Amino acid sequence: MAFEPQEPITLTNLPPFAQRMRDAADVVWEEGYRQPFIRELGAGTLPRDTFAFYLIQDELYLNDYAKVHALAVTKTDDNEVMVFMAQVQHAIFHVEKTLHNEYLASFGITAQDMRDARQSAFARAYTANMLATAYGEDLIDILVAVLPCAWVYADYGQRLAREFAGTLDSNPYRSWIDTYRTDEFWQSSVWLIEHIEAIAATLDEPRKRRLIEHFVRGVEYEYMFWASAYDHQMSWRPEWNGLAD
Ligand SMILES: Cc1ncc(CO)c(N)n1
């Protein structure tokens, strides 16, 4: 389907460079939606301790994710970009972390448990990669590094809400789905896509290809974040779990 520039950017009306990134990631993206963690989250059957494992990892993730947005501010004097980055940081602490805190409290996970928590190998690889980009690369690289985070969650949130609409009322993970299904959450991706599109139009093909590669890698990290949580896997190999404790 061709991009309709007069129409708003939606999950299916994407400008050309965003469409290229999305197409390149498609296999991972669709397998990601079909993976057991996401299926069971949608059905409400995901074991609580698996969701708790994910939430603890995601708490740690969000700290690094906030830092990446803070570092983006140091790369530009464009106030529109600076305001966006500040708004995302605000949403991390006041929307996503509020959601987490409600779940963590209901699971009996304490502040001390959180202070003792360590990142899994998969989560650490993801945020180390994002932080390296944020410290060492340009604004465009940071925008592309954070886009999979915003976009995959918005896409899966909306799809889960639609696919499992009939059982959402009794789904213990409903407030998680409700957080990511909103148009407000999707609008972050729209903002990123628009700004990436404008910058990408000024770049040569090899540079664009590198950005696409970064984007696909980000979608892969999103996949593995859930897959490793599903298996409660802290280390690269399961038999190494706990060796450093
Ligand atoms: C791992 C991960 N990616 C993206 C989001 C959405 O902000 C999140 N909370 N966690």
PDB file of C-alpha atoms and ligand atoms in Angstrom:
ATOM      1  CA  MET A   1       0.000   0.000   0.000  1.00  0.00           C
ATOM      2  CA  ALA A   2       1.433   3.407  -0.970  1.00  0.00           C
ATOM      3  CA  PHE A   3       1.910   6.067   1.661  1.00  0.00           C
ATOM      4  CA  GLU A   4      -0.858   8.679   1.724  1.00  0.00           C
ATOM      5  CA  PRO A   5       0.939  11.832   2.940  1.00  0.00           C
ATOM      6  CA  GLN A   6      -2.391  13.629   3.364  1.00  0.00           C
ATOM      7  CA  GLU A   7      -3.553  10.928   5.773  1.00  0.00           C
ATOM      8  CA  PRO A   8      -2.166  10.577   9.318  1.00  0.00           C
ATOM      9  CA  ILE A   9       0.662   8.096   9.942  1.00  0.00           C
ATOM     10  CA  THR A  10      -0.882   4.861  11.219  1.00  0.00           C
ATOM     11  CA  LEU A  11       0.276   1.270  11.700  1.00  0.00           C
ATOM     12  CA  THR A  12      -0.601   0.692   8.039  1.00  0.00           C
ATOM     13  CA  ASN A  13       0.044   4.130   6.502  1.00  0.00           C
ATOM     14  CA  LEU A  14       3.807   4.532   6.859  1.00  0.00           C
ATOM     15  CA  PRO A  15       6.152   6.917   5.072  1.00  0.00           C
ATOM     16  CA  PRO A  16       8.793   5.262   2.846  1.00  0.00           C
ATOM     17  CA  PHE A  17      11.777   4.951   5.204  1.00  0.00           C
ATOM     18  CA  ALA A  18       9.614   3.742   8.105  1.00  0.00           C
ATOM     19  CA  GLN A  19       8.046   1.192   5.751  1.00  0.00           C
ATOM     20  CA  ARG A  20      11.525  -0.035   4.754  1.00  0.00           C
ATOM     21  CA  MET A  21      12.502  -0.504   8.404  1.00  0.00           C
ATOM     22  CA  ARG A  22       9.208  -2.239   9.190  1.00  0.00           C
ATOM     23  CA  ASP A  23       9.534  -4.573   6.166  1.00  0.00           C
ATOM     24  CA  ALA A  24      13.122  -5.481   7.082  1.00  0.00           C
ATOM     25  CA  ALA A  25      12.004  -6.416  10.605  1.00  0.00           C
ATOM     26  CA  ASP A  26       8.803  -8.183   9.568  1.00  0.00           C
ATOM     27  CA  VAL A  27       9.834 -11.809  10.193  1.00  0.00           C
ATOM     28  CA  VAL A  28      11.075 -11.043  13.717  1.00  0.00           C
ATOM     29  CA  TRP A  29       8.146  -8.708  14.391  1.00  0.00           C
ATOM     30  CA  GLU A  30       5.486 -11.272  13.479  1.00  0.00           C
ATOM     31  CA  GLU A  31       7.251 -14.145  15.266  1.00  0.00           C
ATOM     32  CA  GLY A  32       7.509 -11.837  18.235  1.00  0.00           C
ATOM     33  CA  TYR A  33       3.751 -11.361  18.317  1.00  0.00           C
ATOM     34  CA  ARG A  34       3.189 -15.129  18.107  1.00  0.00           C
ATOM     35  CA  GLN A  35       5.688 -16.042  20.861  1.00  0.00           C
ATOM     36  CA  PRO A  36       4.289 -17.753  23.974  1.00  0.00           C
ATOM     37  CA  PHE A  37       4.885 -14.798  26.325  1.00  0.00           C
ATOM     38  CA  ILE A  38       2.713 -12.513  24.187  1.00  0.00           C
ATOM     39  CA  ARG A  39       0.041 -15.166  23.461  1.00  0.00           C
ATOM     40  CA  GLU A  40      -0.356 -15.946  27.168  1.00  0.00           C
ATOM     41  CA  LEU A  41      -0.265 -12.266  28.135  1.00  0.00           C
ATOM     42  CA  GLY A  42      -3.175 -11.692  25.751  1.00  0.00           C
ATOM     43  CA  ALA A  43      -5.078 -14.735  26.983  1.00  0.00           C
ATOM     44  CA  GLY A  44      -4.359 -13.849  30.631  1.00  0.00           C
ATOM     45  CA  THR A  45      -2.789 -17.283  31.257  1.00  0.00           C
ATOM     46  CA  LEU A  46       0.856 -16.172  31.607  1.00  0.00           C
ATOM     47  CA  PRO A  47       2.205 -17.474  34.939  1.00  0.00           C
ATOM     48  CA  ARG A  48       2.478 -14.694  37.534  1.00  0.00           C
ATOM     49  CA  ASP A  49       6.100 -15.463  38.340  1.00  0.00           C
ATOM     50  CA  THR A  50       6.963 -15.158  34.637  1.00  0.00           C
ATOM     51  CA  PHE A  51       5.274 -11.770  34.435  1.00  0.00           C
ATOM     52  CA  ALA A  52       7.088 -10.764  37.649  1.00  0.00           C
ATOM     53  CA  PHE A  53      10.439 -11.803  36.129  1.00  0.00           C
ATOM     54  CA  TYR A  54       9.644  -9.634  33.101  1.00  0.00           C
ATOM     55  CA  LEU A  55       8.523  -6.691  35.250  1.00  0.00           C
ATOM     56  CA  ILE A  56      11.693  -6.655  37.337  1.00  0.00           C
ATOM     57  CA  GLN A  57      13.772  -6.714  34.155  1.00  0.00           C
ATOM     58  CA  ASP A  58      11.604  -3.987  32.694  1.00  0.00           C
ATOM     59  CA  GLU A  59      12.035  -1.768  35.772  1.00  0.00           C
ATOM     60  CA  LEU A  60      15.797  -1.928  35.248  1.00  0.00           C
ATOM     61  CA  TYR A  61      15.329  -1.450  31.520  1.00  0.00           C
ATOM     62  CA  LEU A  62      13.271   1.698  32.008  1.00  0.00           C
ATOM     63  CA  ASN A  63      16.065   3.317  34.027  1.00  0.00           C
ATOM     64  CA  ASP A  64      18.442   2.888  31.100  1.00  0.00           C
ATOM     65  CA  TYR A  65      15.742   3.874  28.632  1.00  0.00           C
ATOM     66  CA  ALA A  66      15.241   7.150  30.511  1.00  0.00           C
ATOM     67  CA  LYS A  67      19.001   7.794  30.385  1.00  0.00           C
ATOM     68  CA  VAL A  68      19.021   7.269  26.616  1.00  0.00           C
ATOM     69  CA  HIS A  69      16.353   9.969  26.260  1.00  0.00           C
ATOM     70  CA  ALA A  70      18.303  12.275  28.564  1.00  0.00           C
ATOM     71  CA  LEU A  71      21.427  11.784  26.441  1.00  0.00           C
ATOM     72  CA  ALA A  72      19.465  12.577  23.271  1.00  0.00           C
ATOM     73  CA  VAL A  73      18.888  16.071  24.666  1.00  0.00           C
ATOM     74  CA  THR A  74      22.663  16.620  24.662  1.00  0.00           C
ATOM     75  CA  LYS A  75      22.819  15.977  20.886  1.00  0.00           C
ATOM     76  CA  THR A  76      20.617  18.820  19.698  1.00  0.00           C
ATOM     77  CA  ASP A  77      19.427  22.383  20.184  1.00  0.00           C
ATOM     78  CA  ASP A  78      16.136  21.663  18.436  1.00  0.00           C
ATOM     79  CA  ASN A  79      13.673  22.467  21.188  1.00  0.00           C
ATOM     80  CA  GLU A  80      11.003  20.267  19.666  1.00  0.00           C
ATOM     81  CA  VAL A  81      13.308  17.277  20.080  1.00  0.00           C
ATOM     82  CA  MET A  82      14.304  18.367  23.587  1.00  0.00           C
ATOM     83  CA  VAL A  83      10.670  18.686  24.646  1.00  0.00           C
ATOM     84  CA  PHE A  84       9.797  15.268  23.208  1.00  0.00           C
ATOM     85  CA  MET A  85      12.683  13.608  25.078  1.00  0.00           C
ATOM     86  CA  ALA A  86      11.631  15.283  28.328  1.00  0.00           C
ATOM     87  CA  GLN A  87       8.032  14.154  27.798  1.00  0.00           C
ATOM     88  CA  VAL A  88       9.068  10.536  27.254  1.00  0.00           C
ATOM     89  CA  GLN A  89      11.144  10.630  30.450  1.00  0.00           C
ATOM     90  CA  HIS A  90       8.115  11.973  32.282  1.00  0.00           C
ATOM     91  CA  ALA A  91       5.923   9.192  30.870  1.00  0.00           C
ATOM     92  CA  ILE A  92       8.496   6.547  31.878  1.00  0.00           C
ATOM     93  CA  PHE A  93       8.359   7.639  35.512  1.00  0.00           C
ATOM     94  CA  HIS A  94       4.724   8.647  35.776  1.00  0.00           C
ATOM     95  CA  VAL A  95       2.916   6.218  33.469  1.00  0.00           C
ATOM     96  CA  GLU A  96       4.981   3.076  32.906  1.00  0.00           C
ATOM     97  CA  LYS A  97       6.572   2.958  36.362  1.00  0.00           C
ATOM     98  CA  THR A  98       3.196   3.623  37.985  1.00  0.00           C
ATOM     99  CA  LEU A  99       1.821   0.613  36.123  1.00  0.00           C
ATOM    100  CA  HIS A 100       4.834  -1.449  37.244  1.00  0.00           C
ATOM    101  CA  ASN A 101       4.548  -0.383  40.865  1.00  0.00           C
ATOM    102  CA  GLU A 102       0.948  -1.572  41.053  1.00  0.00           C
ATOM    103  CA  TYR A 103       1.887  -4.992  39.710  1.00  0.00           C
ATOM    104  CA  LEU A 104       5.084  -5.251  41.778  1.00  0.00           C
ATOM    105  CA  ALA A 105       3.206  -4.392  44.976  1.00  0.00           C
ATOM    106  CA  SER A 106       0.484  -6.940  44.207  1.00  0.00           C
ATOM    107  CA  PHE A 107       3.199  -9.592  43.670  1.00  0.00           C
ATOM    108  CA  GLY A 108       4.826  -8.749  47.014  1.00  0.00           C
ATOM    109  CA  ILE A 109       8.054  -7.522  45.380  1.00  0.00           C
ATOM    110  CA  THR A 110       9.640  -4.944  47.682  1.00  0.00           C
ATOM    111  CA  ALA A 111      11.889  -1.934  47.089  1.00  0.00           C
ATOM    112  CA  GLN A 112      14.744  -3.990  48.573  1.00  0.00           C
ATOM    113  CA  ASP A 113      14.069  -6.809  46.087  1.00  0.00           C
ATOM    114  CA  MET A 114      14.316  -4.205  43.338  1.00  0.00           C
ATOM    115  CA  ARG A 115      17.593  -2.823  44.689  1.00  0.00           C
ATOM    116  CA  ASP A 116      18.997  -6.370  44.708  1.00  0.00           C
ATOM    117  CA  ALA A 117      17.782  -7.149  41.196  1.00  0.00           C
ATOM    118  CA  ARG A 118      20.258  -7.595  38.380  1.00  0.00           C
ATOM    119  CA  GLN A 119      19.794  -7.426  34.637  1.00  0.00           C
ATOM    120  CA  SER A 120      19.540 -10.629  32.622  1.00  0.00           C
ATOM    121  CA  ALA A 121      22.136 -11.125  29.883  1.00  0.00           C
ATOM    122  CA  PHE A 122      19.525 -10.338  27.237  1.00  0.00           C
ATOM    123  CA  ALA A 123      18.230  -7.179  28.880  1.00  0.00           C
ATOM    124  CA  ARG A 124      21.790  -5.998  29.531  1.00  0.00           C
ATOM    125  CA  ALA A 125      22.789  -6.553  25.896  1.00  0.00           C
ATOM    126  CA  TYR A 126      19.793  -4.527  24.781  1.00  0.00           C
ATOM    127  CA  THR A 127      20.359  -1.540  27.038  1.00  0.00           C
ATOM    128  CA  ALA A 128      24.165  -1.629  26.668  1.00  0.00           C
ATOM    129  CA  ASN A 129      23.664  -1.353  22.920  1.00  0.00           C
ATOM    130  CA  MET A 130      21.194   1.507  23.310  1.00  0.00           C
ATOM    131  CA  LEU A 131      23.389   3.365  25.809  1.00  0.00           C
ATOM    132  CA  ALA A 132      26.451   2.970  23.555  1.00  0.00           C
ATOM    133  CA  THR A 133      24.428   4.532  20.732  1.00  0.00           C
ATOM    134  CA  ALA A 134      23.245   7.329  22.993  1.00  0.00           C
ATOM    135  CA  TYR A 135      26.734   8.145  24.271  1.00  0.00           C
ATOM    136  CA  GLY A 136      28.612   7.733  21.011  1.00  0.00           C
ATOM    137  CA  GLU A 137      26.381   8.342  18.037  1.00  0.00           C
ATOM    138  CA  ASP A 138      24.189  11.011  16.487  1.00  0.00           C
ATOM    139  CA  LEU A 139      20.626  12.046  17.235  1.00  0.00           C
ATOM    140  CA  ILE A 140      19.287  10.040  14.257  1.00  0.00           C
ATOM    141  CA  ASP A 141      20.880   6.863  15.634  1.00  0.00           C
ATOM    142  CA  ILE A 142      19.203   7.424  18.994  1.00  0.00           C
ATOM    143  CA  LEU A 143      15.836   8.049  17.364  1.00  0.00           C
ATOM    144  CA  VAL A 144      16.158   4.764  15.463  1.00  0.00           C
ATOM    145  CA  ALA A 145      17.387   2.928  18.583  1.00  0.00           C
ATOM    146  CA  VAL A 146      14.309   3.887  20.614  1.00  0.00           C
ATOM    147  CA  LEU A 147      11.759   3.468  17.812  1.00  0.00           C
ATOM    148  CA  PRO A 148      11.385  -0.343  18.128  1.00  0.00           C
ATOM    149  CA  CYS A 149      10.639   0.062  21.851  1.00  0.00           C
ATOM    150  CA  ALA A 150       7.813   2.497  21.235  1.00  0.00           C
ATOM    151  CA  TRP A 151       6.476   0.933  18.056  1.00  0.00           C
ATOM    152  CA  VAL A 152       6.524  -2.789  18.949  1.00  0.00           C
ATOM    153  CA  TYR A 153       4.696  -2.072  22.219  1.00  0.00           C
ATOM    154  CA  ALA A 154       2.088   0.109  20.508  1.00  0.00           C
ATOM    155  CA  ASP A 155       1.552  -2.470  17.747  1.00  0.00           C
ATOM    156  CA  TYR A 156       1.325  -5.489  20.071  1.00  0.00           C
ATOM    157  CA  GLY A 157      -0.791  -3.551  22.598  1.00  0.00           C
ATOM    158  CA  GLN A 158      -3.357  -2.636  19.947  1.00  0.00           C
ATOM    159  CA  ARG A 159      -3.391  -6.104  18.423  1.00  0.00           C
ATOM    160  CA  LEU A 160      -3.772  -7.850  21.782  1.00  0.00           C
ATOM    161  CA  ALA A 161      -6.595  -5.513  22.778  1.00  0.00           C
ATOM    162  CA  ARG A 162      -8.423  -6.360  19.542  1.00  0.00           C
ATOM    163  CA  GLU A 163      -7.665 -10.082  19.429  1.00  0.00           C
ATOM    164  CA  PHE A 164      -8.495 -10.745  23.075  1.00  0.00           C
ATOM    165  CA  ALA A 165     -11.279  -8.135  23.423  1.00  0.00           C
ATOM    166  CA  GLY A 166     -13.751 -10.788  24.612  1.00  0.00           C
ATOM    167  CA  THR A 167     -11.725 -11.816  27.681  1.00  0.00           C
ATOM    168  CA  LEU A 168      -9.954  -8.575  28.624  1.00  0.00           C
ATOM    169  CA  ASP A 169     -12.265  -7.902  31.583  1.00  0.00           C
ATOM    170  CA  SER A 170     -10.986 -10.965  33.408  1.00  0.00           C
ATOM    171  CA  ASN A 171      -7.369 -10.706  32.213  1.00  0.00           C
ATOM    172  CA  PRO A 172      -4.965  -9.951  35.112  1.00  0.00           C
ATOM    173  CA  TYR A 173      -2.679  -8.222  32.599  1.00  0.00           C
ATOM    174  CA  ARG A 174      -5.384  -5.924  31.304  1.00  0.00           C
ATOM    175  CA  SER A 175      -3.835  -2.724  32.670  1.00  0.00           C
ATOM    176  CA  TRP A 176      -0.555  -3.587  30.929  1.00  0.00           C
ATOM    177  CA  ILE A 177      -2.418  -3.976  27.612  1.00  0.00           C
ATOM    178  CA  ASP A 178      -4.459  -0.825  28.283  1.00  0.00           C
ATOM    179  CA  THR A 179      -1.282   1.217  28.823  1.00  0.00           C
ATOM    180  CA  TYR A 180       0.198   0.338  25.435  1.00  0.00           C
ATOM    181  CA  ARG A 181      -2.947   0.146  23.314  1.00  0.00           C
ATOM    182  CA  THR A 182      -3.727   3.862  23.575  1.00  0.00           C
ATOM    183  CA  ASP A 183      -3.454   6.337  20.739  1.00  0.00           C
ATOM    184  CA  GLU A 184      -1.390   8.522  23.073  1.00  0.00           C
ATOM    185  CA  PHE A 185       1.268   5.790  23.311  1.00  0.00           C
ATOM    186  CA  TRP A 186       1.226   5.273  19.531  1.00  0.00           C
ATOM    187  CA  GLN A 187       1.718   9.026  19.004  1.00  0.00           C
ATOM    188  CA  SER A 188       5.292   8.728  20.359  1.00  0.00           C
ATOM    189  CA  SER A 189       6.062   6.391  17.473  1.00  0.00           C
ATOM    190  CA  VAL A 190       4.412   8.782  15.019  1.00  0.00           C
ATOM    191  CA  TRP A 191       6.613  11.602  16.289  1.00  0.00           C
ATOM    192  CA  LEU A 192       9.755   9.446  15.970  1.00  0.00           C
ATOM    193  CA  ILE A 193       8.775   8.181  12.504  1.00  0.00           C
ATOM    194  CA  GLU A 194       8.196  11.740  11.226  1.00  0.00           C
ATOM    195  CA  HIS A 195      11.519  13.002  12.547  1.00  0.00           C
ATOM    196  CA  ILE A 196      13.466   9.966  11.354  1.00  0.00           C
ATOM    197  CA  GLU A 197      11.859  10.327   7.928  1.00  0.00           C
ATOM    198  CA  ALA A 198      12.978  13.961   7.609  1.00  0.00           C
ATOM    199  CA  ILE A 199      16.572  13.221   8.641  1.00  0.00           C
ATOM    200  CA  ALA A 200      16.799  10.009   6.584  1.00  0.00           C
ATOM    201  CA  ALA A 201      15.891  11.989   3.450  1.00  0.00           C
ATOM    202  CA  THR A 202      19.235  13.808   3.799  1.00  0.00           C
ATOM    203  CA  LEU A 203      21.359  10.624   4.194  1.00  0.00           C
ATOM    204  CA  ASP A 204      23.061   8.424   1.604  1.00  0.00           C
ATOM    205  CA  GLU A 205      22.068   4.804   1.017  1.00  0.00           C
ATOM    206  CA  PRO A 206      24.856   3.095   3.049  1.00  0.00           C
ATOM    207  CA  ARG A 207      24.000   5.242   6.078  1.00  0.00           C
ATOM    208  CA  LYS A 208      20.311   4.414   5.667  1.00  0.00           C
ATOM    209  CA  ARG A 209      21.149   0.725   5.490  1.00  0.00           C
ATOM    210  CA  ARG A 210      23.036   0.963   8.770  1.00  0.00           C
ATOM    211  CA  LEU A 211      19.988   2.574  10.366  1.00  0.00           C
ATOM    212  CA  ILE A 212      17.755  -0.234   9.084  1.00  0.00           C
ATOM    213  CA  GLU A 213      20.185  -2.761  10.546  1.00  0.00           C
ATOM    214  CA  HIS A 214      20.015  -0.965  13.917  1.00  0.00           C
ATOM    215  CA  PHE A 215      16.251  -0.958  13.775  1.00  0.00           C
ATOM    216  CA  VAL A 216      16.028  -4.702  13.041  1.00  0.00           C
ATOM    217  CA  ARG A 217      18.480  -5.396  15.837  1.00  0.00           C
ATOM    218  CA  GLY A 218      16.258  -3.438  18.204  1.00  0.00           C
ATOM    219  CA  VAL A 219      13.217  -5.510  17.211  1.00  0.00           C
ATOM    220  CA  GLU A 220      15.295  -8.658  17.833  1.00  0.00           C
ATOM    221  CA  TYR A 221      16.212  -7.397  21.307  1.00  0.00           C
ATOM    222  CA  GLU A 222      12.538  -6.745  22.036  1.00  0.00           C
ATOM    223  CA  TYR A 223      11.760 -10.320  20.999  1.00  0.00           C
ATOM    224  CA  MET A 224      14.503 -11.778  23.204  1.00  0.00           C
ATOM    225  CA  PHE A 225      13.488  -9.624  26.172  1.00  0.00           C
ATOM    226  CA  TRP A 226      10.167 -11.491  26.267  1.00  0.00           C
ATOM    227  CA  ALA A 227      11.542 -14.875  25.189  1.00  0.00           C
ATOM    228  CA  SER A 228      14.211 -14.841  27.918  1.00  0.00           C
ATOM    229  CA  ALA A 229      11.656 -13.731  30.524  1.00  0.00           C
ATOM    230  CA  TYR A 230       9.388 -16.595  29.460  1.00  0.00           C
ATOM    231  CA  ASP A 231      12.251 -19.003  30.199  1.00  0.00           C
ATOM    232  CA  HIS A 232      13.345 -17.103  33.369  1.00  0.00           C
ATOM    233  CA  GLN A 233      16.764 -17.054  31.770  1.00  0.00           C
ATOM    234  CA  MET A 234      19.289 -14.745  33.465  1.00  0.00           C
ATOM    235  CA  SER A 235      22.422 -15.914  31.611  1.00  0.00           C
ATOM    236  CA  TRP A 236      23.241 -16.697  28.002  1.00  0.00           C
ATOM    237  CA  ARG A 237      23.049 -20.397  28.833  1.00  0.00           C
ATOM    238  CA  PRO A 238      20.419 -21.611  31.314  1.00  0.00           C
ATOM    239  CA  GLU A 239      22.975 -23.698  33.229  1.00  0.00           C
ATOM    240  CA  TRP A 240      24.884 -20.476  34.005  1.00  0.00           C
ATOM    241  CA  ASN A 241      21.907 -18.967  35.855  1.00  0.00           C
ATOM    242  CA  GLY A 242      22.966 -17.825  39.306  1.00  0.00           C
ATOM    243  CA  LEU A 243      26.733 -18.437  38.917  1.00  0.00           C
ATOM    244  CA  ALA A 244      27.553 -14.804  39.743  1.00  0.00           C
ATOM    245  CA  ASP A 245      25.109 -14.546  42.680  1.00  0.00           C
TER     246      ASP A 245
HETATM  247  C1  LIG B   1      11.840  -3.783  26.882  1.00  0.00           C
HETATM  248  C2  LIG B   1      10.847  -2.678  26.694  1.00  0.00           C
HETATM  249  N1  LIG B   1      10.704  -2.135  25.484  1.00  0.00           N
HETATM  250  C3  LIG B   1       9.820  -1.136  25.294  1.00  0.00           C
HETATM  251  C4  LIG B   1       9.040  -0.658  26.330  1.00  0.00           C
HETATM  252  C5  LIG B   1       8.025   0.421  26.087  1.00  0.00           C
HETATM  253  O1  LIG B   1       8.389   1.584  26.678  1.00  0.00           O
HETATM  254  C6  LIG B   1       9.237  -1.238  27.598  1.00  0.00           C
HETATM  255  N2  LIG B   1       8.530  -0.830  28.667  1.00  0.00           N
HETATM  256  N3  LIG B   1      10.135  -2.246  27.749  1.00  0.00           N
END
